[in-house]
PDB file of C-alpha atoms in Angstrom:
ATOM      1  CA  MET D   1      57.857 -23.238  24.188  1.00 53.00           C
ATOM      2  CA  SER D   2      55.694 -25.889  23.305  1.00 66.00           C
ATOM      3  CA  ILE D   3      52.476 -25.538  20.844  1.00 69.00           C
ATOM      4  CA  PHE D   4      50.139 -28.281  22.936  1.00 74.00           C
ATOM      5  CA  THR D   5      48.307 -27.304  25.886  1.00 81.00           C
ATOM      6  CA  GLU D   6      47.787 -30.385  28.352  1.00 84.00           C
ATOM      7  CA  ASP D   7      44.377 -31.350  26.868  1.00 87.00           C
ATOM      8  CA  SER D   8      45.706 -32.947  24.222  1.00 89.00           C
ATOM      9  CA  LYS D   9      48.340 -34.260  25.945  1.00 90.00           C
ATOM     10  CA  LYS D  10      46.186 -36.122  28.203  1.00 92.00           C
ATOM     11  CA  ALA D  11      43.687 -37.152  25.031  1.00 94.00           C
ATOM     12  CA  ILE D  12      46.996 -38.273  23.761  1.00 94.00           C
ATOM     13  CA  GLU D  13      48.385 -40.200  26.731  1.00 95.00           C
ATOM     14  CA  ALA D  14      44.615 -41.592  26.845  1.00 96.00           C
ATOM     15  CA  TYR D  15      44.450 -42.819  23.701  1.00 97.00           C
ATOM     16  CA  GLY D  16      47.640 -44.719  24.881  1.00 96.00           C
ATOM     17  CA  ALA D  17      46.944 -46.576  27.899  1.00 97.00           C
ATOM     18  CA  ASP D  18      43.702 -47.961  26.454  1.00 97.00           C
ATOM     19  CA  THR D  19      45.641 -49.019  23.771  1.00 97.00           C
ATOM     20  CA  VAL D  20      48.249 -50.849  25.676  1.00 97.00           C
ATOM     21  CA  LYS D  21      44.946 -52.022  27.678  1.00 97.00           C
ATOM     22  CA  PHE D  22      43.221 -52.945  24.850  1.00 97.00           C
ATOM     23  CA  ALA D  23      46.455 -55.124  23.785  1.00 96.00           C
ATOM     24  CA  LYS D  24      46.629 -56.946  27.198  1.00 95.00           C
ATOM     25  CA  ILE D  25      42.986 -57.841  26.937  1.00 94.00           C
ATOM     26  CA  ASN D  26      43.675 -59.168  23.088  1.00 93.00           C
ATOM     27  CA  ILE D  27      46.773 -61.301  23.389  1.00 93.00           C
ATOM     28  CA  GLY D  28      44.586 -63.055  27.050  1.00 89.00           C
ATOM     29  CA  ALA D  29      41.637 -62.955  25.324  1.00 87.00           C
ATOM     30  CA  LYS D  30      40.675 -66.712  23.512  1.00 84.00           C
ATOM     31  CA  ARG D  31      40.707 -66.291  19.562  1.00 81.00           C
ATOM     32  CA  ARG D  32      40.143 -67.705  16.682  1.00 83.00           C
ATOM     33  CA  TYR D  33      42.704 -67.582  13.852  1.00 75.00           C
ATOM     34  CA  LYS D  34      44.479 -69.137  10.918  1.00 75.00           C
ATOM     35  CA  ARG D  35      47.692 -71.138  11.522  1.00 73.00           C
ATOM     36  CA  SER D  36      50.554 -71.119   8.797  1.00 67.00           C
ATOM     37  CA  SER D  37      48.390 -74.547   7.583  1.00 71.00           C
ATOM     38  CA  GLY D  38      45.429 -73.056   6.624  1.00 76.00           C
ATOM     39  CA  ARG D  39      43.357 -74.503   9.987  1.00 81.00           C
ATOM     40  CA  THR D  40      41.592 -72.498  12.234  1.00 85.00           C
ATOM     41  CA  THR D  41      42.145 -72.842  15.477  1.00 81.00           C
ATOM     42  CA  SER D  42      41.880 -71.288  18.864  1.00 83.00           C
ATOM     43  CA  GLY D  43      43.698 -70.160  21.607  1.00 81.00           C
ATOM     44  CA  ARG D  44      45.132 -67.477  23.848  1.00 83.00           C
ATOM     45  CA  ILE D  45      48.206 -65.633  21.843  1.00 84.00           C
ATOM     46  CA  ASP D  46      50.412 -65.609  25.533  1.00 83.00           C
ATOM     47  CA  SER D  47      51.238 -68.413  27.343  1.00 74.00           C
ATOM     48  CA  THR D  48      53.635 -67.073  30.003  1.00 80.00           C
ATOM     49  CA  GLY D  49      52.107 -63.845  30.257  1.00 87.00           C
ATOM     50  CA  THR D  50      55.515 -62.057  29.791  1.00 90.00           C
ATOM     51  CA  LEU D  51      54.149 -60.544  26.523  1.00 93.00           C
ATOM     52  CA  ARG D  52      51.181 -58.771  28.245  1.00 94.00           C
ATOM     53  CA  ASN D  53      52.713 -57.921  31.695  1.00 94.00           C
ATOM     54  CA  SER D  54      55.832 -56.169  29.212  1.00 95.00           C
ATOM     55  CA  LEU D  55      53.334 -53.987  27.449  1.00 96.00           C
ATOM     56  CA  GLN D  56      53.176 -50.153  27.926  1.00 96.00           C
ATOM     57  CA  TYR D  57      53.967 -46.678  26.300  1.00 96.00           C
ATOM     58  CA  LYS D  58      55.680 -43.927  25.699  1.00 96.00           C
ATOM     59  CA  LEU D  59      55.023 -40.203  24.885  1.00 93.00           C
ATOM     60  CA  LYS D  60      57.682 -37.942  24.242  1.00 92.00           C
ATOM     61  CA  GLU D  61      57.152 -34.649  24.079  1.00 86.00           C
ATOM     62  CA  SER D  62      59.022 -32.352  21.352  1.00 82.00           C
ATOM     63  CA  LYS D  63      58.196 -28.208  20.266  1.00 78.00           C
ATOM     64  CA  ASN D  64      56.195 -28.876  17.771  1.00 78.00           C
ATOM     65  CA  SER D  65      55.215 -33.003  17.919  1.00 83.00           C
ATOM     66  CA  PHE D  66      53.815 -35.832  20.195  1.00 85.00           C
ATOM     67  CA  VAL D  67      55.753 -39.464  19.437  1.00 92.00           C
ATOM     68  CA  LEU D  68      53.802 -42.516  21.128  1.00 94.00           C
ATOM     69  CA  THR D  69      55.624 -45.475  21.354  1.00 95.00           C
ATOM     70  CA  VAL D  70      53.219 -48.428  22.502  1.00 95.00           C
ATOM     71  CA  GLY D  71      55.237 -51.623  22.415  1.00 94.00           C
ATOM     72  CA  ALA D  72      56.402 -54.205  24.300  1.00 95.00           C
ATOM     73  CA  THR D  73      60.047 -54.080  26.886  1.00 94.00           C
ATOM     74  CA  GLY D  74      61.983 -57.048  28.425  1.00 93.00           C
ATOM     75  CA  SER D  75      62.185 -60.003  27.027  1.00 89.00           C
ATOM     76  CA  ALA D  76      59.325 -59.788  25.318  1.00 91.00           C
ATOM     77  CA  ALA D  77      60.408 -57.304  22.924  1.00 92.00           C
ATOM     78  CA  LYS D  78      62.632 -60.065  20.954  1.00 89.00           C
ATOM     79  CA  TYR D  79      58.886 -62.198  19.954  1.00 88.00           C
ATOM     80  CA  ALA D  80      56.889 -59.200  20.004  1.00 93.00           C
ATOM     81  CA  ASP D  81      57.192 -57.445  17.172  1.00 92.00           C
ATOM     82  CA  VAL D  82      56.694 -61.322  15.317  1.00 90.00           C
ATOM     83  CA  VAL D  83      53.595 -62.412  17.563  1.00 91.00           C
ATOM     84  CA  GLU D  84      52.103 -59.129  16.169  1.00 94.00           C
ATOM     85  CA  SER D  85      53.203 -58.952  12.410  1.00 93.00           C
ATOM     86  CA  GLY D  86      53.713 -63.138  11.746  1.00 90.00           C
ATOM     87  CA  ARG D  87      56.775 -64.477  10.140  1.00 89.00           C
ATOM     88  CA  ARG D  88      57.701 -64.453   6.519  1.00 89.00           C
ATOM     89  CA  LYS D  89      58.489 -67.743   4.685  1.00 90.00           C
ATOM     90  CA  GLY D  90      62.302 -69.107   4.365  1.00 90.00           C
ATOM     91  CA  LYS D  91      63.359 -67.973   7.716  1.00 87.00           C
ATOM     92  CA  TYR D  92      64.058 -70.931  10.409  1.00 91.00           C
ATOM     93  CA  ILE D  93      63.154 -70.565  14.314  1.00 90.00           C
ATOM     94  CA  PRO D  94      65.272 -71.410  16.325  1.00 91.00           C
ATOM     95  CA  ILE D  95      65.647 -74.975  17.467  1.00 95.00           C
ATOM     96  CA  ALA D  96      66.511 -73.625  21.488  1.00 94.00           C
ATOM     97  CA  ASP D  97      63.517 -70.416  21.828  1.00 89.00           C
ATOM     98  CA  LEU D  98      60.809 -73.280  20.134  1.00 91.00           C
ATOM     99  CA  THR D  99      62.148 -75.866  22.907  1.00 94.00           C
ATOM    100  CA  GLN D 100      62.050 -73.837  25.727  1.00 90.00           C
ATOM    101  CA  TRP D 101      58.015 -72.351  24.526  1.00 86.00           C
ATOM    102  CA  ILE D 102      56.977 -75.691  24.096  1.00 90.00           C
ATOM    103  CA  LYS D 103      58.318 -76.923  28.334  1.00 90.00           C
ATOM    104  CA  LYS D 104      56.443 -73.706  28.883  1.00 84.00           C
ATOM    105  CA  LYS D 105      53.646 -73.961  27.233  1.00 82.00           C
ATOM    106  CA  ARG D 106      53.324 -77.789  28.445  1.00 84.00           C
ATOM    107  CA  ILE D 107      51.695 -78.999  24.480  1.00 86.00           C
ATOM    108  CA  LYS D 108      51.629 -82.612  24.139  1.00 89.00           C
ATOM    109  CA  ILE D 109      53.001 -83.752  21.801  1.00 91.00           C
ATOM    110  CA  LYS D 110      51.693 -86.826  19.706  1.00 89.00           C
ATOM    111  CA  ASN D 111      54.028 -89.772  17.336  1.00 86.00           C
ATOM    112  CA  LYS D 112      53.654 -90.322  13.421  1.00 85.00           C
ATOM    113  CA  ASP D 113      50.134 -92.034  14.476  1.00 90.00           C
ATOM    114  CA  GLY D 114      48.618 -89.348  16.088  1.00 88.00           C
ATOM    115  CA  ARG D 115      48.815 -90.607  19.330  1.00 92.00           C
ATOM    116  CA  PHE D 116      49.626 -88.920  22.530  1.00 93.00           C
ATOM    117  CA  VAL D 117      53.630 -89.708  23.966  1.00 92.00           C
ATOM    118  CA  LYS D 118      55.736 -88.696  26.495  1.00 92.00           C
ATOM    119  CA  GLN D 119      57.781 -85.231  27.050  1.00 90.00           C
ATOM    120  CA  THR D 120      61.146 -86.276  27.045  1.00 92.00           C
ATOM    121  CA  GLU D 121      64.085 -84.068  25.554  1.00 94.00           C
ATOM    122  CA  SER D 122      64.038 -85.954  22.421  1.00 93.00           C
ATOM    123  CA  ALA D 123      60.492 -85.432  21.784  1.00 93.00           C
ATOM    124  CA  ILE D 124      60.654 -81.939  22.121  1.00 94.00           C
ATOM    125  CA  TYR D 125      63.216 -81.716  20.270  1.00 95.00           C
ATOM    126  CA  TRP D 126      61.586 -83.418  17.223  1.00 93.00           C
ATOM    127  CA  MET D 127      58.488 -81.058  17.719  1.00 93.00           C
ATOM    128  CA  ALA D 128      60.805 -78.124  17.955  1.00 94.00           C
ATOM    129  CA  LYS D 129      62.433 -79.238  14.326  1.00 95.00           C
ATOM    130  CA  SER D 130      58.938 -80.248  12.698  1.00 92.00           C
ATOM    131  CA  ILE D 131      57.409 -76.133  14.113  1.00 91.00           C
ATOM    132  CA  SER D 132      60.995 -75.130  12.407  1.00 93.00           C
ATOM    133  CA  LYS D 133      60.749 -76.768   8.843  1.00 93.00           C
ATOM    134  CA  ASN D 134      57.102 -75.647   9.078  1.00 90.00           C
ATOM    135  CA  ALA D 135      56.781 -71.878   9.741  1.00 90.00           C
ATOM    136  CA  LYS D 136      60.739 -71.996   7.002  1.00 92.00           C
ATOM    137  CA  GLU D 137      57.789 -73.363   4.412  1.00 92.00           C
ATOM    138  CA  ASN D 138      54.739 -71.488   5.288  1.00 89.00           C
ATOM    139  CA  GLY D 139      55.554 -68.325   7.200  1.00 89.00           C
ATOM    140  CA  ILE D 140      53.840 -67.605  10.089  1.00 87.00           C
ATOM    141  CA  PRO D 141      50.841 -65.696   9.739  1.00 87.00           C
ATOM    142  CA  GLY D 142      50.680 -62.199  12.331  1.00 89.00           C
ATOM    143  CA  LYS D 143      48.097 -61.558  15.386  1.00 90.00           C
ATOM    144  CA  ASN D 144      47.240 -58.591  14.720  1.00 92.00           C
ATOM    145  CA  TYR D 145      46.767 -57.611  18.995  1.00 94.00           C
ATOM    146  CA  LEU D 146      48.793 -54.695  18.882  1.00 95.00           C
ATOM    147  CA  LYS D 147      46.861 -53.185  15.411  1.00 96.00           C
ATOM    148  CA  ASP D 148      43.492 -53.959  16.437  1.00 95.00           C
ATOM    149  CA  ALA D 149      44.255 -52.472  20.110  1.00 96.00           C
ATOM    150  CA  SER D 150      45.238 -49.402  18.234  1.00 96.00           C
ATOM    151  CA  GLU D 151      42.035 -48.483  16.252  1.00 97.00           C
ATOM    152  CA  GLN D 152      39.535 -49.961  18.833  1.00 97.00           C
ATOM    153  CA  ALA D 153      41.810 -46.989  21.145  1.00 97.00           C
ATOM    154  CA  TYR D 154      41.211 -44.499  18.041  1.00 96.00           C
ATOM    155  CA  ALA D 155      37.535 -45.283  17.274  1.00 97.00           C
ATOM    156  CA  LYS D 156      37.520 -44.093  21.379  1.00 97.00           C
ATOM    157  CA  HIS D 157      39.507 -41.176  21.660  1.00 96.00           C
ATOM    158  CA  LYS D 158      39.727 -40.055  18.113  1.00 96.00           C
ATOM    159  CA  ALA D 159      37.011 -36.806  19.557  1.00 96.00           C
ATOM    160  CA  ASN D 160      39.012 -36.253  22.005  1.00 95.00           C
ATOM    161  CA  ILE D 161      42.363 -35.618  20.149  1.00 93.00           C
ATOM    162  CA  THR D 162      40.560 -34.194  17.337  1.00 93.00           C
ATOM    163  CA  GLU D 163      39.376 -31.563  20.254  1.00 94.00           C
ATOM    164  CA  ALA D 164      42.415 -30.829  21.981  1.00 92.00           C
ATOM    165  CA  LEU D 165      44.606 -31.095  18.841  1.00 88.00           C
ATOM    166  CA  PHE D 166      41.998 -27.962  17.406  1.00 90.00           C
ATOM    167  CA  ARG D 167      42.455 -25.770  20.236  1.00 89.00           C
ATOM    168  CA  ASP D 168      45.930 -26.361  20.319  1.00 86.00           C
ATOM    169  CA  VAL D 169      45.828 -25.219  16.490  1.00 86.00           C
ATOM    170  CA  GLU D 170      43.581 -22.497  16.713  1.00 88.00           C
ATOM    171  CA  GLN D 171      45.264 -20.946  20.219  1.00 87.00           C
ATOM    172  CA  ALA D 172      48.678 -21.134  17.552  1.00 83.00           C
ATOM    173  CA  THR D 173      47.015 -19.367  15.537  1.00 88.00           C
ATOM    174  CA  GLY D 174      45.675 -16.309  17.421  1.00 89.00           C
ATOM    175  CA  HIS D 175      49.349 -16.178  19.174  1.00 86.00           C
ATOM    176  CA  ILE D 176      51.198 -15.800  15.130  1.00 86.00           C
ATOM    177  CA  ILE D 177      48.027 -13.416  14.522  1.00 90.00           C
ATOM    178  CA  ARG D 178      48.521 -11.361  17.406  1.00 88.00           C
ATOM    179  CA  GLN D 179      52.664 -11.140  17.090  1.00 87.00           C
ATOM    180  CA  LEU D 180      52.285  -9.969  13.664  1.00 88.00           C
ATOM    181  CA  GLU D 181      49.609  -7.187  14.791  1.00 87.00           C
ATOM    182  CA  LYS D 182      52.400  -6.068  17.198  1.00 86.00           C
ATOM    183  CA  THR D 183      55.004  -5.912  15.220  1.00 84.00           C
ATOM    184  CA  GLY D 184      53.080  -4.323  12.412  1.00 73.00           C
ATOM    185  CA  LEU D 185      53.609  -6.814   9.598  1.00 62.00           C
ATOM    186  CA  ASN D 186      50.265  -6.981   9.150  1.00 53.00           C
ATOM    187  CA  SER D 187      49.291  -3.915   6.429  1.00 53.00           C
ATOM    188  CA  ARG D 188      46.977  -4.616   3.975  1.00 52.00           C
TER     189      ARG D 188
END
């Protein structure tokens, strides 16, 4: 028998659903953020929609606890944590992944003089190599799309979750007291 009621489960599921909803909004919205070079830029976090569409939550219930997991599934699971928390200095990004990303995002490539050049395989490769080198030297700051979403959802659902869990504690305490009275162990 679980000590949690349906109210608690519904409150936590609503929190999980809103965390995913707010994370999808954060990923798709145009935001300003700092680059590893220190420059501020604006844009969407997700270029293809893969990360946004792969987000989901899962609620596991055991006898004495709930475990709510929010994250990406499928191919986006490989890079979701890097987008969320960033990349530390000292590690190259795989060139193959970067070339694929440059092609999907249709990034315009500039030469040393600052002029746009044709998007050839060679130009894409050298741009990917440059991005990878920059990431190794400076790291990549995280976007915190999930952390921000979790905070937004918690602010919205804090009262409902607290109230439902408080009722569960009251109910469990009452059950324990009744059991003690039945067995006669409550002798003062």
